[in-house]
Amino acid sequence: MIDINENTPSPFDLRISFNKLIEHYERLSTSDDDFIASKARKVLEVQKPHPILREGFSDLTYFETYKKEIKLILQDSFSEVLSNNEIKTASMPFKDVVFNASNRFRKLIEEAGEGFQLKMKSMPEDDIYIMSCAVILNACYGYNLNFKRPILYEIPDAQGVMRYYKIAYNADFIEILPTEHAPKITQEDFNELIDNFNNIELWKTKFPPKSYLFRGFVISNMFDITDDQSISNMKSTFISENKVQSKDNMADFQTIFQSLFGIKDLQVGFSIYNKTEDSFDCVHEQGVQSFLLKDVEESPCKTILCEASYKSLINKNTSYSISDVDKYFKMSEGKVAQFRILKEQGIKSAIFAPISDKNELLGILEIVSKTPKILNSVNANKLVDVMPFILSAVKRSKREYENLIEAVIQQECTSIHSSVSWKFENAARQFLKDKQDVGSNAIFSKISFENVYPLFGQIDVKGSSEVRNLATKRDLELQLTLVNRIIHDVLEDETLPIYEQLKYQIDSYRNLLQEDFKVDSEQQIANFFKQEIEPLFKFFMVKKEAYREAIQDYFSKVDPNLNVVYHYRKDFDKTIALINKNMASVLDEKQKDAQKMYPHYFERFKTDGVEHNMYIGEAITKEESFNTIYLYNLRLWQLQVMCEMENEYYQNRHVYPVSLDVASMILVFNQPLTISFRMDEKQFDVDGTYNARYEVVKKRVDKAVIKGTGQRVTEKGKITIIYSQKEDEVEYLEYIKFLQHKKLLNDDVEIVELEDLQGVTGVKAIRVSILYQHQENAKDFYTYEDLMKTIKA
């Protein structure tokens, strides 16, 4: 026994019954039409010995037992004349049980392949239960509850292309009767149910499983809606704001097009149109490919397209079809790139459709197949209904990409830190409001924060100017040596005064590099190479074959953009760039933790090293939560981070092309100040005459020297803390003691006075050596509370 009710919770006790249909035949048996009456009596005669066909059964094996009788009873509902055309079944609603079907339906299932199981699409089990309850409310209680939802079958055709069929039920032959276990549904119950569609437990309480008898069957008529469903699926895919670009997403999209065109081997690609360059660019999204570009990043349109396709796609924004790639490849003798590129990929037919907005071409939709003639100008018209959705998606994608570019520019170039973005947003809102009220006279309000405490620090490459000059001298010396060898050989073959003069000039420049290298020396020697040596060597390349190899070697060592040898300077520049990148990366990562402690403004700059500014105060947070303990905590954090950055650098110094040293410095300013955003420079700066003293010290202090010694205050291996107030000295000495206790700093603390800076006197510095650790022994960061606990202990 196979019970239809098994494994499927339902408010129905399902019974397959032909009672309502047989009642219909009983009425027809008394018809005045002898043919109709005779036929009806024959059906009743066949059914009469088998009362179970009226009473109903749930055992599916009975379909085989009463196969002939059921077929006869249903013969008027399944006309043989229409059997090859109609897609029709006799079944149970919301169940994938079919016990009679038209020939066309059987053929569809057969072509779907072995193992295919008919299953309703997008119909969750709980929804089926609730829809069954809605049927009961209408049938037994007279409520007019609209519960209809489209019910679909997905059935692959003989080529494996997915096709979609909508089901329309004829429910003339069903009866729904409450059992003794069915609770009476009141108006209050109904009111509660219609407000709680998703509460499946409530529905099951009001309509317990098998509390209503369902007796009968339904006639299901199916209609092929593949085109409509494909368009709907495409609309959902493209319009969804939360779509995720992935290989799976692209595969689903490709399946939709296969269904729309009815072609299993169909593939879809995209290329972006670059109007400025009149070129096609590839789409940098996972799973997206271009069949026009094949495996190159970009290519001029006129290089790829033939004249006809260029005119259609670029000039007229109309689609272009190639029904037989091999034919056109042969006709063009393989000289036209688009036919050659497609043929190399095994493509036999293709449609290229422009994605354009108001005559502005944005990109090309590429549809290809490895079957000749299957894609052509006729079925290209299927794209008319879907192109609006594709255009909408492309426009949104373009907008998102532009926003992403803007975000990158903001982050890398003109970043507005998240801690202060609220003030800019408020000012922007007010500006837009004022613009509506007063028009062009609207002024963007000043962005400023009062009573904020500044923190400044830098990790600087020591002696970078000297090292850069040395690299420059070595590059120029190398280039002069290369030139000198060639001129020397030329002089041995041909003694001309001009060559002797060049030899003298080379010797003079070599002496200049050794004895008196100045600021303008580099440009002077570079001009000599550009204006005198390069034209001469190009002349030798043509006229003096004996020197061609040596000259080619010379030019291979000269940077084509700078026109000079760029070897040692390249290593230096690469080292500085790597130092900046790595130090900035450490600082940015640690900043995430600092922001969690208490929000504050942060910005950093890359020079020959990395500088950072921080401002903390109530004006930035908008909350009345600021306490000086957060300032102390940030100062202690900063000191630890500088130690961490030093450790990071020296642990990895061996990977840099040039071995350099760094020195770290912190500037302490113990008075709150006001900062304002300078629109012209896109950065914050201090406000007011007194506050300007902070900026003066910040810009000059890294060049400061210890009083009476001429020695720079910053030194490799040490961290230097610049200050002017006694309370700052006391505070930072406590931090240093704490970090000495934690084995981050050494015991060699020294306090020194600095030579007066321009307009600034009384500046002092604490210097202390950093303890360098292996990465695996790196410490966690300690908070100000940790410091207080250590002091009290």
Short mmCIF file of C-alpha atoms in Angstrom, two decimals, residues 85-364:
data_model
loop_
_atom_site.label_atom_id
_atom_site.label_comp_id
_atom_site.label_asym_id
_atom_site.label_seq_id
_atom_site.Cartn_x
_atom_site.Cartn_y
_atom_site.Cartn_z
CA ASN A 85 -1.68 19.22 -28.36
CA GLU A 86 -2.99 19.85 -24.86
CA ILE A 87 -0.76 19.50 -21.80
CA LYS A 88 -3.29 18.10 -19.36
CA THR A 89 -3.30 15.82 -16.31
CA ALA A 90 -5.69 14.42 -13.72
CA SER A 91 -4.08 14.85 -10.31
CA MET A 92 -4.43 15.97 -6.71
CA PRO A 93 -3.95 19.70 -5.97
CA PHE A 94 -0.58 20.70 -4.46
CA LYS A 95 0.63 17.12 -4.95
CA ASP A 96 2.99 15.83 -7.60
CA VAL A 97 0.70 12.85 -8.26
CA VAL A 98 -0.54 12.33 -11.81
CA PHE A 99 -2.86 9.41 -12.65
CA ASN A 100 -3.99 10.35 -16.12
CA ALA A 101 -2.37 12.56 -18.75
CA SER A 102 -2.49 13.69 -22.36
CA ASN A 103 0.01 12.33 -24.87
CA ARG A 104 1.86 15.64 -25.01
CA PHE A 105 2.40 15.66 -21.25
CA ARG A 106 3.76 12.11 -21.34
CA LYS A 107 6.11 13.10 -24.15
CA LEU A 108 7.39 16.09 -22.10
CA ILE A 109 8.20 13.83 -19.15
CA GLU A 110 9.85 11.27 -21.43
CA GLU A 111 12.06 13.92 -23.06
CA ALA A 112 13.05 15.28 -19.63
CA GLY A 113 15.13 12.15 -19.24
CA GLU A 114 15.48 9.21 -16.93
CA GLY A 115 15.28 10.08 -13.26
CA PHE A 116 13.31 13.30 -13.76
CA GLN A 117 10.75 13.87 -11.01
CA LEU A 118 7.89 16.29 -11.42
CA LYS A 119 7.96 18.86 -8.65
CA MET A 120 6.18 22.15 -8.17
CA LYS A 121 8.53 25.16 -8.24
CA SER A 122 8.79 27.64 -5.38
CA MET A 123 6.12 26.08 -3.21
CA PRO A 124 7.37 25.62 0.39
CA GLU A 125 5.66 22.96 2.48
CA ASP A 126 4.27 25.48 4.98
CA ASP A 127 2.79 27.59 2.17
CA ILE A 128 1.04 24.52 0.73
CA TYR A 129 -0.49 23.82 4.16
CA ILE A 130 -1.75 27.40 4.55
CA MET A 131 -3.12 27.51 0.99
CA SER A 132 -5.02 24.30 1.74
CA CYS A 133 -6.49 26.02 4.81
CA ALA A 134 -7.53 28.96 2.63
CA VAL A 135 -9.37 26.54 0.34
CA ILE A 136 -11.26 25.21 3.41
CA LEU A 137 -12.18 28.74 4.57
CA ASN A 138 -13.69 29.48 1.17
CA ALA A 139 -15.38 26.11 0.59
CA CYS A 140 -16.72 25.37 4.09
CA TYR A 141 -17.15 28.80 5.71
CA GLY A 142 -17.99 31.05 2.77
CA TYR A 143 -15.08 33.46 3.12
CA ASN A 144 -13.82 35.09 -0.05
CA LEU A 145 -10.11 34.71 0.69
CA ASN A 146 -7.88 35.25 -2.33
CA PHE A 147 -5.10 32.70 -1.96
CA LYS A 148 -4.16 32.22 -5.59
CA ARG A 149 -0.49 32.05 -6.47
CA PRO A 150 1.06 31.00 -9.78
CA ILE A 151 2.09 27.35 -9.62
CA LEU A 152 4.86 26.32 -11.99
CA TYR A 153 6.59 23.18 -13.20
CA GLU A 154 10.16 23.26 -14.49
CA ILE A 155 10.70 20.56 -17.13
CA PRO A 156 13.86 20.31 -19.27
CA ASP A 157 13.28 19.60 -22.96
CA ALA A 158 15.05 16.99 -25.12
CA GLN A 159 18.07 19.33 -25.52
CA GLY A 160 18.30 19.88 -21.78
CA VAL A 161 16.97 23.46 -21.97
CA MET A 162 14.78 24.32 -18.98
CA ARG A 163 11.19 25.18 -19.89
CA TYR A 164 8.50 26.58 -17.61
CA TYR A 165 4.82 25.55 -17.44
CA LYS A 166 2.03 27.27 -15.55
CA ILE A 167 -0.66 25.09 -13.96
CA ALA A 168 -4.37 26.00 -14.09
CA TYR A 169 -6.61 23.82 -11.89
CA ASN A 170 -10.18 22.84 -12.71
CA ALA A 171 -11.69 22.08 -9.28
CA ASP A 172 -15.22 21.16 -10.44
CA PHE A 173 -14.85 17.59 -9.19
CA ILE A 174 -13.84 18.01 -5.55
CA GLU A 175 -15.72 17.88 -2.24
CA ILE A 176 -14.39 19.26 1.08
CA LEU A 177 -16.09 18.07 4.28
CA PRO A 178 -15.17 18.76 7.92
CA THR A 179 -14.50 15.69 10.07
CA GLU A 180 -15.38 15.32 13.73
CA HIS A 181 -11.84 16.50 14.56
CA ALA A 182 -12.26 19.85 12.80
CA PRO A 183 -12.54 22.85 15.19
CA LYS A 184 -15.32 25.30 14.30
CA ILE A 185 -13.85 28.44 12.74
CA THR A 186 -15.32 31.69 14.12
CA GLN A 187 -15.09 35.24 12.82
CA GLU A 188 -12.51 35.93 15.53
CA ASP A 189 -10.45 32.97 14.31
CA PHE A 190 -10.63 34.26 10.75
CA ASN A 191 -9.55 37.77 11.82
CA GLU A 192 -6.57 36.30 13.68
CA LEU A 193 -5.56 34.07 10.79
CA ILE A 194 -5.52 36.77 8.11
CA ASP A 195 -3.08 38.80 10.25
CA ASN A 196 -0.72 35.84 10.77
CA PHE A 197 0.01 34.23 7.42
CA ASN A 198 3.52 33.18 8.47
CA ASN A 199 2.48 31.64 11.79
CA ILE A 200 2.22 28.02 10.65
CA GLU A 201 1.59 26.75 14.17
CA LEU A 202 -1.50 28.96 14.48
CA TRP A 203 -2.87 27.61 11.20
CA LYS A 204 -2.23 24.04 12.33
CA THR A 205 -4.08 24.74 15.60
CA LYS A 206 -7.16 26.01 13.74
CA PHE A 207 -6.86 23.34 11.03
CA PRO A 208 -5.23 20.23 12.54
CA PRO A 209 -3.73 17.67 10.14
CA LYS A 210 -6.36 15.47 8.45
CA SER A 211 -9.24 17.35 10.08
CA TYR A 212 -11.05 17.80 6.73
CA LEU A 213 -11.92 15.21 4.12
CA PHE A 214 -10.83 16.06 0.61
CA ARG A 215 -12.60 13.82 -1.87
CA GLY A 216 -12.22 14.11 -5.62
CA PHE A 217 -9.51 15.14 -8.09
CA VAL A 218 -8.54 18.10 -10.25
CA ILE A 219 -7.91 18.55 -13.95
CA SER A 220 -4.61 20.38 -14.45
CA ASN A 221 -4.07 22.31 -17.66
CA MET A 222 -0.47 23.36 -18.28
CA PHE A 223 0.70 26.20 -20.49
CA ASP A 224 4.23 26.83 -21.77
CA ILE A 225 5.27 30.23 -20.38
CA THR A 226 9.03 29.83 -20.91
CA ASP A 227 9.48 33.18 -22.64
CA ASP A 228 7.47 35.08 -20.02
CA GLN A 229 9.17 33.28 -17.14
CA SER A 230 12.62 33.83 -18.65
CA ILE A 231 11.91 37.54 -18.89
CA SER A 232 10.59 37.52 -15.32
CA ASN A 233 13.67 35.64 -14.07
CA MET A 234 15.90 38.07 -15.90
CA LYS A 235 14.06 40.99 -14.38
CA SER A 236 14.49 39.53 -10.91
CA THR A 237 18.17 38.84 -11.51
CA PHE A 238 18.95 42.28 -12.86
CA ILE A 239 16.75 44.49 -10.73
CA SER A 240 17.66 42.87 -7.42
CA GLU A 241 19.76 45.38 -5.46
CA ASN A 242 21.29 42.55 -3.42
CA LYS A 243 22.48 40.44 -6.32
CA VAL A 244 25.94 38.97 -5.81
CA GLN A 245 28.25 38.77 -8.79
CA SER A 246 29.73 35.29 -8.85
CA LYS A 247 30.29 32.37 -11.16
CA ASP A 248 27.04 30.81 -9.89
CA ASN A 249 25.12 34.03 -10.59
CA MET A 250 26.48 34.16 -14.14
CA ALA A 251 25.61 30.49 -14.68
CA ASP A 252 22.00 31.18 -13.61
CA PHE A 253 21.88 34.15 -15.94
CA GLN A 254 23.16 32.00 -18.80
CA THR A 255 20.48 29.37 -18.05
CA ILE A 256 17.81 32.07 -18.38
CA PHE A 257 19.05 32.98 -21.86
CA GLN A 258 19.20 29.31 -22.84
CA SER A 259 15.53 28.99 -21.89
CA LEU A 260 14.59 32.19 -23.70
CA PHE A 261 16.25 31.10 -26.95
CA GLY A 262 15.69 27.34 -26.48
CA ILE A 263 19.40 26.67 -27.12
CA LYS A 264 21.36 24.48 -24.69
CA ASP A 265 24.89 25.37 -25.83
CA LEU A 266 24.19 29.10 -25.75
CA GLN A 267 26.71 31.25 -23.84
CA VAL A 268 26.52 34.88 -22.79
CA GLY A 269 29.29 37.46 -22.50
CA PHE A 270 29.68 41.20 -22.00
CA SER A 271 32.14 43.88 -23.01
CA ILE A 272 32.21 47.51 -21.89
CA TYR A 273 32.34 50.33 -24.43
CA ASN A 274 34.96 52.98 -23.67
CA LYS A 275 33.79 56.04 -25.58
CA THR A 276 36.97 58.04 -24.93
CA GLU A 277 39.20 55.39 -26.48
CA ASP A 278 36.54 53.93 -28.83
CA SER A 279 37.47 50.54 -27.44
CA PHE A 280 35.96 47.48 -25.80
CA ASP A 281 37.07 46.71 -22.22
CA CYS A 282 36.54 43.47 -20.34
CA VAL A 283 34.21 43.31 -17.32
CA HIS A 284 36.18 42.78 -14.11
CA GLU A 285 33.59 40.65 -12.36
CA GLN A 286 33.87 37.01 -11.43
CA GLY A 287 32.41 34.63 -14.00
CA VAL A 288 31.89 37.29 -16.71
CA GLN A 289 33.75 36.83 -19.99
CA SER A 290 33.88 38.52 -23.38
CA PHE A 291 33.91 36.49 -26.58
CA LEU A 292 34.85 39.55 -28.63
CA LEU A 293 37.92 40.26 -26.51
CA LYS A 294 38.69 36.59 -25.86
CA ASP A 295 41.70 36.78 -23.52
CA VAL A 296 42.78 40.44 -23.80
CA GLU A 297 41.87 43.25 -21.39
CA GLU A 298 40.88 45.81 -24.03
CA SER A 299 41.01 46.41 -27.76
CA PRO A 300 40.02 49.24 -30.15
CA CYS A 301 36.58 48.61 -31.68
CA LYS A 302 37.84 49.13 -35.22
CA THR A 303 40.55 46.52 -34.63
CA ILE A 304 37.99 43.86 -33.73
CA LEU A 305 34.84 44.71 -35.71
CA CYS A 306 34.31 44.63 -39.43
CA GLU A 307 32.97 47.76 -41.10
CA ALA A 308 29.36 46.51 -41.14
CA SER A 309 29.29 45.46 -37.47
CA TYR A 310 31.02 48.68 -36.40
CA LYS A 311 28.37 50.70 -38.22
CA SER A 312 25.52 48.70 -36.64
CA LEU A 313 26.81 48.49 -33.07
CA ILE A 314 28.72 51.73 -32.60
CA ASN A 315 27.11 54.19 -35.01
CA LYS A 316 23.50 52.99 -35.15
CA ASN A 317 23.21 51.12 -31.82
CA THR A 318 21.47 48.18 -33.51
CA SER A 319 22.18 44.48 -33.04
CA TYR A 320 24.44 42.55 -35.39
CA SER A 321 24.04 38.83 -36.10
CA ILE A 322 26.47 36.30 -37.55
CA SER A 323 24.52 33.19 -38.45
CA ASP A 324 27.50 31.28 -39.88
CA VAL A 325 30.93 32.26 -38.53
CA ASP A 326 32.79 29.76 -40.73
CA LYS A 327 31.17 31.16 -43.86
CA TYR A 328 32.14 34.76 -43.06
CA PHE A 329 35.61 33.72 -41.93
CA LYS A 330 36.16 32.09 -45.32
CA MET A 331 34.71 35.06 -47.21
CA SER A 332 37.03 37.46 -45.36
CA GLU A 333 40.00 35.11 -45.84
CA GLY A 334 40.54 35.23 -42.07
CA LYS A 335 41.56 38.90 -42.19
CA VAL A 336 38.64 40.25 -40.13
CA ALA A 337 39.41 39.96 -36.41
CA GLN A 338 35.87 39.32 -35.16
CA PHE A 339 35.39 36.23 -37.37
CA ARG A 340 38.88 34.94 -36.59
CA ILE A 341 38.46 35.44 -32.82
CA LEU A 342 35.07 33.70 -32.79
CA LYS A 343 36.33 30.81 -34.92
CA GLU A 344 39.32 30.30 -32.58
CA GLN A 345 36.82 29.79 -29.74
CA GLY A 346 34.76 27.26 -31.70
CA ILE A 347 31.82 29.65 -32.03
CA LYS A 348 29.60 29.04 -35.07
CA SER A 349 26.86 31.68 -34.70
CA ALA A 350 26.49 34.84 -32.65
CA ILE A 351 24.35 37.85 -31.83
CA PHE A 352 25.90 41.11 -30.59
CA ALA A 353 23.41 43.55 -29.10
CA PRO A 354 24.28 47.14 -28.05
CA ILE A 355 23.34 48.15 -24.52
CA SER A 356 22.63 51.85 -24.98
CA ASP A 357 20.91 54.63 -23.08
CA LYS A 358 19.60 57.59 -25.05
CA ASN A 359 21.93 56.78 -27.95
CA GLU A 360 24.91 56.51 -25.58
CA LEU A 361 26.53 53.09 -25.99
CA LEU A 362 27.46 51.54 -22.65
CA GLY A 363 28.42 48.03 -23.64
CA ILE A 364 27.80 44.98 -25.82
#
